[in-house]
Amino acid sequence: MTDGPRTELGTFLRRRRNGALRADYDLPPLGRKRTEGLRREEIAFLSGVSVTWYTWLEQGRDINPSRQVIDAIAVNLRLTEPEHDYALGLAGFTPPPRPVLAEPAPVPAHVQHLLDALDPAPAFALTPHWDIAAWNRAYEGLFPAVREAAASQRNLLQFIFTDPWVRSMLPDWEHTSRQFLAEYRSEAGGRAGGPQHVRLVGHLRAESEEFSRAWDAHEVERFASRRREFLHPSAGKLVFEQVNIVPQDAPDLHVVSYLPLPESDTRAAAARLLEN
């Protein structure tokens, strides 16, 4: 690496470090008022390198960082994909091809039959990456955007963290969104390094600061059936029990159904979802 790229890399990383918001890392202000900027020792610790070595990197000294170290620093500085690629290029590495958000494969016919049989209880099928691959009429009535969205954008986490309709329907959005994310993280452990997972997390980081903060909390929780409430603009208050079913002959899919609870008039109201 010549002096030009080395110096530019050091300057680039220093500016990104100085511009980082400390609150995003759950760190207190520096002094009384300074809310921006990480200390070198803080980013070095997060990235698994020594403070001296990281200081040399920012100073543009004659050192040769590995690709893994550049990746770690980029992740902990929360660089965007273009910024991450830029840092890799300055360090002498070819940026990797970025996978696109792919459309989920069609579900087996019998899974769609199951979803349809659950009407008027809203139900949908999730892929391992939480793409919504299929749904019934009641779910479409509950959430019309599932039909209108591009297939590559029909992701449950994306809807929860970026769709205003979903947020307006959930009176407990903050709790529910973090619970869903904790459940996704529990299931995604074995795929954490896979391109689809990396692309999904990177995409949602760019789209939602709230997702970034929740993701960085590293909460993990196994799925449990639970009460769910929605405030639908036409059907009114809906109270369900959320149940997760894994078909034995389609184990990569999760069928999520919202079963009306007898304590409310949700069963009659849910039937009206079929009219939307």
Coordinates of C-alpha atoms in Angstrom, one line a residue:
M1 CA 0.0 0.0 0.0
T2 CA 1.5 3.3 -1.1
D3 CA 1.7 6.4 1.1
G4 CA -1.3 8.0 -0.6
P5 CA -3.9 5.2 0.1
R6 CA -2.5 4.5 3.5
T7 CA -2.8 8.2 4.5
E8 CA -6.2 8.5 3.1
L9 CA -7.4 5.3 4.9
G10 CA -6.1 6.7 8.2
T11 CA -7.8 10.0 7.6
F12 CA -11.1 8.4 6.5
L13 CA -11.3 6.1 9.6
R14 CA -10.4 9.0 11.9
R15 CA -13.1 11.2 10.5
R16 CA -15.7 8.4 10.8
R17 CA -14.6 7.7 14.4
N18 CA -14.9 11.3 15.3
G19 CA -18.3 11.6 13.8
A20 CA -19.8 8.6 15.5
L21 CA -22.6 9.3 18.0
R22 CA -21.7 8.0 21.4
A23 CA -25.3 7.4 22.3
D24 CA -25.5 4.8 19.5
Y25 CA -22.9 2.8 21.4
D26 CA -24.5 3.3 24.8
L27 CA -21.5 5.4 25.8
P28 CA -21.7 8.6 27.9
P29 CA -20.7 12.0 26.5
L30 CA -17.0 13.0 26.6
G31 CA -16.8 15.6 29.2
R32 CA -20.1 17.4 29.8
K33 CA -21.4 18.1 26.3
R34 CA -19.5 16.2 23.6
T35 CA -21.8 13.6 22.2
E36 CA -19.9 12.8 19.1
G37 CA -16.7 10.8 18.7
L38 CA -15.3 7.5 19.9
R39 CA -11.9 7.3 21.6
R40 CA -9.3 5.3 19.8
E41 CA -9.2 2.8 22.6
E42 CA -12.9 2.2 22.3
I43 CA -13.0 1.4 18.6
A44 CA -9.7 -0.7 19.1
F45 CA -11.4 -2.7 21.8
L46 CA -14.5 -3.3 19.8
S47 CA -12.4 -4.4 16.8
G48 CA -10.1 -6.7 18.7
V49 CA -6.8 -4.8 18.0
S50 CA -4.4 -3.0 20.3
V51 CA -4.7 0.8 20.8
T52 CA -1.1 1.3 19.5
W53 CA -1.8 -0.7 16.3
Y54 CA -5.1 1.2 15.7
T55 CA -3.3 4.5 16.3
W56 CA -0.7 3.6 13.7
L57 CA -3.4 2.7 11.2
E58 CA -5.0 6.2 11.6
Q59 CA -1.6 7.8 11.4
G60 CA -1.0 6.1 8.0
R61 CA 2.1 4.2 9.2
D62 CA 3.7 1.4 7.3
I63 CA 1.6 -1.5 8.6
N64 CA -0.4 -4.0 6.6
P65 CA -3.9 -4.6 8.1
S66 CA -5.6 -7.8 7.2
R67 CA -9.0 -7.9 5.4
Q68 CA -10.6 -9.3 8.6
V69 CA -9.3 -6.3 10.6
I70 CA -10.6 -3.8 8.1
D71 CA -14.0 -5.6 8.1
A72 CA -14.1 -5.6 11.9
I73 CA -13.3 -1.8 12.0
A74 CA -15.9 -1.1 9.3
V75 CA -18.6 -3.0 11.2
N76 CA -17.8 -1.3 14.5
L77 CA -17.6 2.2 12.9
R78 CA -21.0 1.3 11.3
L79 CA -19.8 2.2 7.8
T80 CA -22.2 2.0 5.0
E81 CA -21.6 -0.6 2.2
P82 CA -20.0 2.0 -0.1
E83 CA -17.8 3.3 2.8
H84 CA -16.8 -0.3 3.7
D85 CA -15.9 -1.0 0.1
Y86 CA -13.9 2.2 0.0
A87 CA -11.9 1.3 3.1
L88 CA -11.2 -2.2 1.7
G89 CA -10.0 -0.6 -1.6
L90 CA -7.6 1.8 0.3
A91 CA -6.2 -1.2 2.2
G92 CA -5.5 -3.0 -1.1
F93 CA -8.4 -5.5 -1.1
T94 CA -11.1 -6.0 -3.7
P95 CA -14.5 -5.3 -2.3
P96 CA -16.7 -8.4 -2.4
P97 CA -19.8 -8.6 -4.6
R98 CA -22.8 -7.5 -2.7
P99 CA -25.7 -10.0 -2.8
V100 CA -29.1 -8.6 -3.7
L101 CA -32.2 -9.2 -1.7
A102 CA -33.6 -12.3 -3.4
E103 CA -37.2 -13.4 -3.9
P104 CA -38.2 -16.3 -1.7
A105 CA -38.9 -19.6 -3.5
P106 CA -42.6 -20.5 -3.9
V107 CA -44.0 -22.5 -1.0
P108 CA -45.4 -26.0 -1.5
A109 CA -49.0 -26.1 -2.5
H110 CA -50.1 -27.9 0.7
V111 CA -48.6 -25.0 2.8
Q112 CA -50.7 -22.5 0.8
H113 CA -53.7 -24.8 1.4
L114 CA -53.1 -24.7 5.1
L115 CA -52.9 -20.9 5.1
D116 CA -56.2 -20.7 3.2
A117 CA -57.9 -23.1 5.6
L118 CA -57.0 -20.8 8.5
D119 CA -59.1 -17.9 7.1
P120 CA -60.4 -15.8 8.7
A121 CA -57.5 -16.1 11.1
P122 CA -54.6 -14.2 9.5
A123 CA -51.7 -16.5 8.7
F124 CA -48.5 -16.3 6.7
A125 CA -45.4 -18.5 5.9
L126 CA -41.9 -17.3 6.8
T127 CA -38.6 -18.4 5.2
P128 CA -35.4 -18.9 7.3
H129 CA -34.5 -15.2 6.6
W130 CA -38.0 -14.1 7.5
D131 CA -39.2 -13.4 4.1
I132 CA -43.0 -13.7 3.8
A133 CA -43.3 -16.3 1.1
A134 CA -47.1 -16.9 1.3
W135 CA -50.2 -15.6 3.2
N136 CA -54.0 -15.9 3.3
R137 CA -56.7 -13.4 2.5
A138 CA -57.2 -12.4 6.2
Y139 CA -53.5 -11.5 6.5
E140 CA -53.7 -9.5 3.4
G141 CA -56.8 -7.7 4.9
L142 CA -54.8 -7.1 8.1
F143 CA -51.7 -5.8 6.1
P144 CA -52.5 -4.9 2.5
A145 CA -48.9 -3.9 1.7
V146 CA -47.9 -7.5 1.6
R147 CA -49.6 -7.9 -1.8
E148 CA -48.3 -4.5 -3.1
A149 CA -44.6 -4.9 -2.1
A150 CA -42.0 -6.4 -4.4
A151 CA -41.3 -10.0 -3.6
S152 CA -37.7 -9.2 -2.6
Q153 CA -39.0 -6.7 -0.1
R154 CA -41.6 -8.9 1.6
N155 CA -39.6 -9.3 4.7
L156 CA -41.2 -9.3 8.2
L157 CA -38.4 -7.4 9.8
Q158 CA -38.4 -4.8 7.0
F159 CA -42.1 -4.3 7.4
I160 CA -41.9 -4.0 11.2
F161 CA -39.0 -1.5 11.2
T162 CA -39.8 0.6 8.1
D163 CA -43.5 0.4 7.3
P164 CA -45.6 3.2 8.9
W165 CA -48.8 1.1 8.6
V166 CA -47.4 -1.7 10.7
R167 CA -46.1 0.7 13.3
S168 CA -49.5 2.5 13.5
M169 CA -51.3 -0.8 14.1
L170 CA -49.1 -2.0 17.0
P171 CA -49.8 -0.2 20.3
D172 CA -46.8 -1.9 21.8
W173 CA -44.5 -1.4 18.7
E174 CA -41.3 -0.9 20.7
H175 CA -41.6 -4.1 22.7
T176 CA -43.0 -6.1 19.8
S177 CA -40.3 -5.0 17.3
R178 CA -37.5 -5.9 19.7
Q179 CA -39.1 -9.2 20.6
F180 CA -39.3 -10.2 16.9
L181 CA -35.7 -9.2 16.4
A182 CA -34.6 -11.2 19.4
E183 CA -36.4 -14.3 18.0
Y184 CA -34.9 -13.7 14.5
R185 CA -31.4 -13.5 16.1
S186 CA -32.0 -16.8 17.9
E187 CA -32.9 -18.6 14.7
A188 CA -30.2 -16.9 12.6
G189 CA -27.3 -17.9 14.7
G190 CA -26.1 -20.6 12.3
R191 CA -26.5 -18.3 9.3
A192 CA -24.8 -15.2 10.8
G193 CA -22.0 -15.2 8.2
G194 CA -24.2 -16.0 5.2
P195 CA -24.7 -13.5 2.4
Q196 CA -28.4 -13.2 2.7
H197 CA -28.3 -12.6 6.5
V198 CA -25.4 -10.0 6.1
R199 CA -27.3 -8.3 3.3
L200 CA -30.5 -8.1 5.2
V201 CA -28.9 -6.7 8.4
G202 CA -26.9 -4.2 6.4
H203 CA -30.0 -3.1 4.4
L204 CA -32.0 -2.6 7.6
R205 CA -29.2 -0.8 9.3
A206 CA -29.2 1.7 6.4
E207 CA -33.0 2.0 6.5
S208 CA -33.7 2.2 10.3
E209 CA -31.7 3.7 13.2
E210 CA -34.1 1.9 15.5
F211 CA -33.2 -1.4 13.9
S212 CA -29.5 -0.6 14.4
R213 CA -30.0 0.2 18.1
A214 CA -32.1 -2.9 18.7
W215 CA -29.7 -5.1 16.7
D216 CA -26.7 -3.8 18.7
A217 CA -28.4 -4.8 21.9
H218 CA -27.8 -8.5 21.0
E219 CA -31.0 -9.7 22.6
V220 CA -31.8 -13.4 21.9
E221 CA -35.1 -15.0 22.7
R222 CA -36.8 -18.2 21.6
F223 CA -40.3 -18.0 20.1
A224 CA -43.2 -18.5 22.5
S225 CA -46.9 -18.3 21.7
R226 CA -48.2 -15.0 23.0
R227 CA -51.0 -12.4 22.9
R228 CA -50.9 -9.9 20.1
E229 CA -53.0 -6.7 19.7
F230 CA -53.6 -4.7 16.6
L231 CA -55.5 -1.4 16.0
H232 CA -56.8 -1.9 12.5
P233 CA -58.2 1.2 10.8
S234 CA -61.4 -0.5 9.6
A235 CA -61.7 -3.7 11.8
G236 CA -60.8 -1.9 15.0
K237 CA -59.1 -3.6 18.0
L238 CA -58.0 -7.2 17.2
V239 CA -56.8 -9.5 19.9
F240 CA -55.1 -12.7 18.8
E241 CA -52.9 -15.5 20.1
Q242 CA -49.8 -15.8 17.9
V243 CA -48.9 -19.4 17.1
N244 CA -46.0 -20.7 15.2
I245 CA -46.2 -24.0 13.3
V246 CA -43.4 -25.8 11.5
P247 CA -44.7 -28.3 8.9
Q248 CA -42.9 -31.6 9.2
D249 CA -42.6 -31.9 5.4
A250 CA -41.5 -28.3 5.0
P251 CA -39.2 -27.7 8.0
D252 CA -37.6 -24.6 6.5
L253 CA -40.9 -22.7 6.7
H254 CA -42.7 -21.4 9.7
V255 CA -46.4 -20.9 9.5
V256 CA -47.4 -18.0 11.8
S257 CA -51.1 -17.7 12.6
Y258 CA -53.1 -15.2 14.6
L259 CA -55.9 -17.0 16.3
P260 CA -58.7 -14.9 17.6
L261 CA -59.0 -15.0 21.4
P262 CA -62.5 -15.6 22.9
E263 CA -62.2 -12.7 25.3
S264 CA -62.9 -10.2 22.5
D265 CA -65.1 -9.9 19.4
T266 CA -62.0 -10.4 17.3
R267 CA -63.5 -13.5 15.5
A268 CA -66.3 -11.4 14.0
A269 CA -64.0 -8.5 13.3
A270 CA -61.4 -10.8 11.7
A271 CA -64.1 -12.0 9.3
R272 CA -64.4 -8.4 8.1
L273 CA -60.7 -8.5 7.0
L274 CA -61.8 -10.8 4.2
E275 CA -63.8 -7.9 2.8
N276 CA -60.9 -5.5 2.6

